[in-house]
Amino acid sequence: RKEVEQDPGPFNVPEGATVAFNCTYSNSASQSFFWYRQDCRKEPKLLMSVYSSGNEDGRFTAQLNRASQYISLLIRDSKLSDSATYLCVVVGGSSASKIIFGSGTRLSIRP
Amino acid sequence: DGGITQSPKYLFRKEGQNVTLSCEQNLNHDAMYWYRQDPGQGLRLIYYSQIVNDFQKGDIAEGYSVSREKKESFPLTVTSAQKNPTAFYLCASSIDPQPLTKNIQYFGAGTRLSVL
């Protein structure tokens, strides 16, 4: 089993829709979680950190479920500009080698 | 304008050749990282450095080498021992690898390496 798993998609949804995707992790001792956004042929950029109590940033909501070992990202009122690949990042220990990137979920928003 | 600069954007390597990818940051970050990304895959850690003159191997260090002589610079050499070097190479930095909750990484624009 991979340490961090994401549904590769693509998720193809109409503009204005709400879309959500999950990221599961295998290391129960994982301590920090992040969502990054990566546009085609570009570098990843931090979208948001994921806090234990859940957090929201505008149209984006991130949740952490430690019992089931997954994090989620919810995008409301999706825009064309939200089309990208979303990478989850799980930090499992104090070494940089414990920073694990998921392979990403591709999201495509259609007009 | 603070950030991370990678060069070149595109690089072609001949068989048996060593090539060096540049990564410079002016964010005053202590930690720097090199990742490799293959199509449809996540980032895999090649090497990382937490302080000057010190670096550690990541998951796929074989065929690569690095140096960290200055805080701002962390060049990656892809040696001829790396038999499948074609990939997208990303350099990142973070203000400090500790504590974990603040380990937000900032990435350069990447270098695409291909084999001739």
CSV table of C-alpha atoms in Angstrom, one decimal:
chain,number,residue,atom,x,y,z
A,1,ARG,CA,0.0,0.0,0.0
A,2,LYS,CA,1.3,3.5,-0.9
A,3,GLU,CA,2.0,5.8,2.0
A,4,VAL,CA,-0.2,8.5,0.6
A,5,GLU,CA,-2.9,7.7,-2.0
A,6,GLN,CA,-5.1,10.0,-4.0
A,7,ASP,CA,-7.7,9.3,-6.7
A,8,PRO,CA,-6.0,10.5,-9.8
A,9,GLY,CA,-9.2,11.6,-11.5
A,10,PRO,CA,-9.7,13.5,-13.7
A,11,PHE,CA,-12.7,15.0,-12.0
A,12,ASN,CA,-14.6,16.9,-14.6
A,13,VAL,CA,-17.3,19.2,-13.2
A,14,PRO,CA,-19.3,22.2,-14.4
A,15,GLU,CA,-18.5,25.7,-13.3
A,16,GLY,CA,-20.3,26.5,-10.1
A,17,ALA,CA,-20.4,23.0,-8.8
A,18,THR,CA,-19.0,21.7,-5.5
A,19,VAL,CA,-16.3,19.1,-5.7
A,20,ALA,CA,-14.5,17.2,-3.0
A,21,PHE,CA,-11.6,14.7,-3.0
A,22,ASN,CA,-9.8,12.8,-0.4
A,23,CYS,CA,-6.3,11.7,0.3
A,24,THR,CA,-5.6,8.7,2.5
A,25,TYR,CA,-2.4,8.1,4.4
A,26,SER,CA,-1.0,4.9,6.0
A,27,ASN,CA,1.2,6.3,8.8
A,28,SER,CA,-0.9,6.9,11.9
A,29,ALA,CA,1.9,9.0,13.4
A,30,SER,CA,1.7,11.6,10.6
A,31,GLN,CA,1.7,15.0,12.1
A,32,SER,CA,1.2,17.7,9.4
A,33,PHE,CA,-0.9,17.9,6.3
A,34,PHE,CA,-1.1,20.2,3.4
A,35,TRP,CA,-2.8,20.7,0.1
A,36,TYR,CA,-0.8,22.0,-2.8
A,37,ARG,CA,-2.0,23.1,-6.3
A,38,GLN,CA,0.0,22.3,-9.4
A,39,ASP,CA,-0.9,23.8,-12.8
A,40,CYS,CA,0.1,22.0,-15.9
A,41,ARG,CA,3.9,22.0,-16.4
A,42,LYS,CA,4.3,24.3,-13.4
A,43,GLU,CA,5.6,24.0,-9.9
A,44,PRO,CA,3.4,23.1,-6.9
A,45,LYS,CA,2.2,26.0,-4.8
A,46,LEU,CA,0.7,25.8,-1.3
A,47,LEU,CA,-3.0,26.0,-1.3
A,48,MET,CA,-3.6,25.5,2.4
A,49,SER,CA,-2.5,23.7,5.5
A,50,VAL,CA,-4.9,21.3,7.1
A,51,TYR,CA,-5.6,21.7,10.8
A,52,SER,CA,-7.0,19.1,13.2
A,53,SER,CA,-10.2,21.2,13.6
A,54,GLY,CA,-10.6,21.7,9.9
A,55,ASN,CA,-10.1,25.1,8.2
A,56,GLU,CA,-11.6,27.2,5.5
A,57,ASP,CA,-10.1,29.7,3.1
A,58,GLY,CA,-12.8,31.3,1.0
A,59,ARG,CA,-14.3,28.6,-1.2
A,60,PHE,CA,-11.9,26.0,0.0
A,61,THR,CA,-12.4,23.8,3.0
A,62,ALA,CA,-9.9,21.3,4.3
A,63,GLN,CA,-10.7,18.5,6.8
A,64,LEU,CA,-8.6,16.0,8.7
A,65,ASN,CA,-10.0,12.6,9.8
A,66,ARG,CA,-7.4,11.0,12.0
A,67,ALA,CA,-9.5,8.0,12.9
A,68,SER,CA,-9.9,7.0,9.2
A,69,GLN,CA,-6.5,8.5,8.2
A,70,TYR,CA,-7.6,10.8,5.4
A,71,ILE,CA,-7.7,14.5,4.6
A,72,SER,CA,-10.2,16.1,2.3
A,73,LEU,CA,-10.5,19.2,0.2
A,74,LEU,CA,-13.8,20.7,-0.7
A,75,ILE,CA,-14.1,23.4,-3.4
A,76,ARG,CA,-17.4,25.3,-3.5
A,77,ASP,CA,-18.7,27.4,-6.4
A,78,SER,CA,-15.9,26.1,-8.6
A,79,LYS,CA,-14.3,28.5,-11.1
A,80,LEU,CA,-12.6,27.7,-14.4
A,81,SER,CA,-9.3,28.8,-12.8
A,82,ASP,CA,-9.6,26.0,-10.3
A,83,SER,CA,-8.6,23.5,-13.0
A,84,ALA,CA,-5.3,22.0,-11.8
A,85,THR,CA,-3.8,19.0,-10.1
A,86,TYR,CA,-4.2,19.0,-6.3
A,87,LEU,CA,-1.4,17.3,-4.4
A,88,CYS,CA,-1.8,16.3,-0.8
A,89,VAL,CA,1.3,16.3,1.4
A,90,VAL,CA,1.7,14.3,4.6
A,91,VAL,CA,4.5,14.8,7.0
A,92,GLY,CA,5.2,11.7,9.0
A,93,GLY,CA,8.2,12.5,11.1
A,94,SER,CA,10.9,15.0,11.9
A,95,SER,CA,13.0,14.2,8.9
A,96,ALA,CA,12.5,15.7,5.5
A,97,SER,CA,12.4,12.2,4.0
A,98,LYS,CA,9.1,11.9,5.9
A,99,ILE,CA,7.5,14.5,3.7
A,100,ILE,CA,5.4,12.5,1.4
A,101,PHE,CA,3.6,13.9,-1.7
A,102,GLY,CA,0.6,12.2,-3.2
A,103,SER,CA,0.5,11.7,-6.9
A,104,GLY,CA,-2.3,14.3,-7.3
A,105,THR,CA,-5.9,14.5,-8.3
A,106,ARG,CA,-6.6,16.2,-11.6
A,107,LEU,CA,-9.6,18.6,-11.6
A,108,SER,CA,-11.1,20.0,-14.8
A,109,ILE,CA,-13.8,22.7,-14.6
A,110,ARG,CA,-15.9,23.1,-17.7
A,111,PRO,CA,-17.9,26.2,-18.7
B,1,ASP,CA,11.4,40.1,-5.3
B,2,GLY,CA,12.0,37.0,-3.1
B,3,GLY,CA,11.8,33.6,-4.5
B,4,ILE,CA,13.5,30.5,-5.8
B,5,THR,CA,15.2,30.5,-9.2
B,6,GLN,CA,16.0,27.4,-11.1
B,7,SER,CA,18.0,27.2,-14.3
B,8,PRO,CA,18.0,26.2,-17.0
B,9,LYS,CA,14.3,25.7,-17.7
B,10,TYR,CA,15.1,23.0,-20.2
B,11,LEU,CA,18.2,20.8,-20.4
B,12,PHE,CA,19.3,18.1,-22.7
B,13,ARG,CA,21.8,15.5,-21.6
B,14,LYS,CA,23.9,13.3,-23.8
B,15,GLU,CA,24.8,9.7,-22.9
B,16,GLY,CA,27.6,9.5,-20.4
B,17,GLN,CA,27.4,13.2,-19.6
B,18,ASN,CA,27.0,14.9,-16.2
B,19,VAL,CA,24.8,17.9,-16.0
B,20,THR,CA,24.2,20.4,-13.2
B,21,LEU,CA,20.9,22.0,-12.4
B,22,SER,CA,21.0,25.3,-10.6
B,23,CYS,CA,18.8,26.4,-7.6
B,24,GLU,CA,19.2,29.7,-5.9
B,25,GLN,CA,16.9,31.2,-3.2
B,26,ASN,CA,16.9,34.7,-1.6
B,27,LEU,CA,14.3,33.9,1.0
B,28,ASN,CA,16.9,33.3,3.7
B,29,HIS,CA,15.5,29.8,4.1
B,30,ASP,CA,17.6,27.3,6.0
B,31,ALA,CA,16.3,24.1,4.3
B,32,MET,CA,16.5,23.2,0.7
B,33,TYR,CA,15.3,20.2,-1.2
B,34,TRP,CA,15.5,18.5,-4.6
B,35,TYR,CA,12.6,16.5,-6.0
B,36,ARG,CA,12.0,14.6,-9.1
B,37,GLN,CA,8.5,14.3,-10.7
B,38,ASP,CA,7.6,11.8,-13.4
B,39,PRO,CA,4.4,12.1,-15.4
B,40,GLY,CA,1.3,11.2,-13.3
B,41,GLN,CA,3.4,10.7,-10.2
B,42,GLY,CA,4.0,12.5,-7.0
B,43,LEU,CA,7.3,14.2,-6.1
B,44,ARG,CA,10.1,12.0,-4.9
B,45,LEU,CA,12.8,13.4,-2.7
B,46,ILE,CA,16.4,13.2,-4.1
B,47,TYR,CA,18.4,15.1,-1.6
B,48,TYR,CA,17.8,17.7,1.1
B,49,SER,CA,19.9,20.1,3.2
B,50,GLN,CA,19.0,21.6,6.5
B,51,ILE,CA,22.1,23.8,6.9
B,52,VAL,CA,25.2,24.9,4.9
B,53,ASN,CA,27.8,22.2,4.3
B,54,ASP,CA,25.4,19.4,5.3
B,55,PHE,CA,22.9,17.4,3.2
B,56,GLN,CA,21.2,14.0,3.4
B,57,LYS,CA,20.0,11.5,0.8
B,58,GLY,CA,16.4,11.2,0.1
B,59,ASP,CA,14.5,8.2,-1.4
B,60,ILE,CA,16.1,8.2,-4.8
B,61,ALA,CA,19.6,9.7,-4.4
B,62,GLU,CA,21.5,7.1,-6.6
B,63,GLY,CA,23.0,8.8,-9.6
B,64,TYR,CA,22.7,12.3,-8.2
B,65,SER,CA,25.0,14.5,-6.2
B,66,VAL,CA,24.6,17.9,-4.5
B,67,SER,CA,26.5,20.5,-2.6
B,68,ARG,CA,25.6,23.3,-0.2
B,69,GLU,CA,28.5,25.6,0.1
B,70,LYS,CA,26.2,28.7,0.5
B,71,LYS,CA,22.9,29.1,2.2
B,72,GLU,CA,21.4,30.5,-1.0
B,73,SER,CA,22.5,27.8,-3.4
B,74,PHE,CA,21.8,24.1,-3.7
B,75,PRO,CA,22.9,22.7,-7.1
B,76,LEU,CA,22.1,19.2,-8.2
B,77,THR,CA,24.3,17.2,-10.5
B,78,VAL,CA,22.7,14.4,-12.5
B,79,THR,CA,25.6,12.0,-13.2
B,80,SER,CA,26.0,9.5,-15.9
B,81,ALA,CA,25.2,6.8,-13.3
B,82,GLN,CA,21.5,8.0,-13.4
B,83,LYS,CA,20.3,5.8,-16.3
B,84,ASN,CA,16.8,7.3,-16.5
B,85,PRO,CA,17.2,11.0,-15.9
B,86,THR,CA,14.3,12.3,-18.0
B,87,ALA,CA,12.0,14.0,-15.6
B,88,PHE,CA,10.8,17.4,-14.2
B,89,TYR,CA,13.2,18.5,-11.4
B,90,LEU,CA,11.9,20.8,-8.7
B,91,CYS,CA,13.9,22.6,-6.1
B,92,ALA,CA,12.2,23.8,-2.9
B,93,SER,CA,13.1,25.6,0.2
B,94,SER,CA,11.5,26.1,3.6
B,95,ILE,CA,12.3,28.5,6.4
B,96,ASP,CA,13.1,25.7,8.8
B,97,PRO,CA,12.4,21.9,8.7
B,98,GLN,CA,11.3,22.2,12.3
B,99,PRO,CA,8.7,22.5,13.7
B,100,LEU,CA,6.8,20.3,11.3
B,101,THR,CA,3.7,22.4,11.2
B,102,LYS,CA,5.6,25.2,9.7
B,103,ASN,CA,7.4,23.2,7.1
B,104,ILE,CA,5.7,25.0,4.1
B,105,GLN,CA,7.8,24.5,1.0
B,106,TYR,CA,8.2,27.0,-1.7
B,107,PHE,CA,9.2,25.7,-5.1
B,108,GLY,CA,11.1,27.0,-8.0
B,109,ALA,CA,9.7,26.8,-11.6
B,110,GLY,CA,11.5,23.6,-12.3
B,111,THR,CA,13.9,22.2,-14.9
B,112,ARG,CA,12.8,19.7,-17.5
B,113,LEU,CA,15.7,17.3,-18.3
B,114,SER,CA,15.6,15.1,-21.4
B,115,VAL,CA,18.1,12.6,-22.8
B,116,LEU,CA,19.4,13.1,-26.3
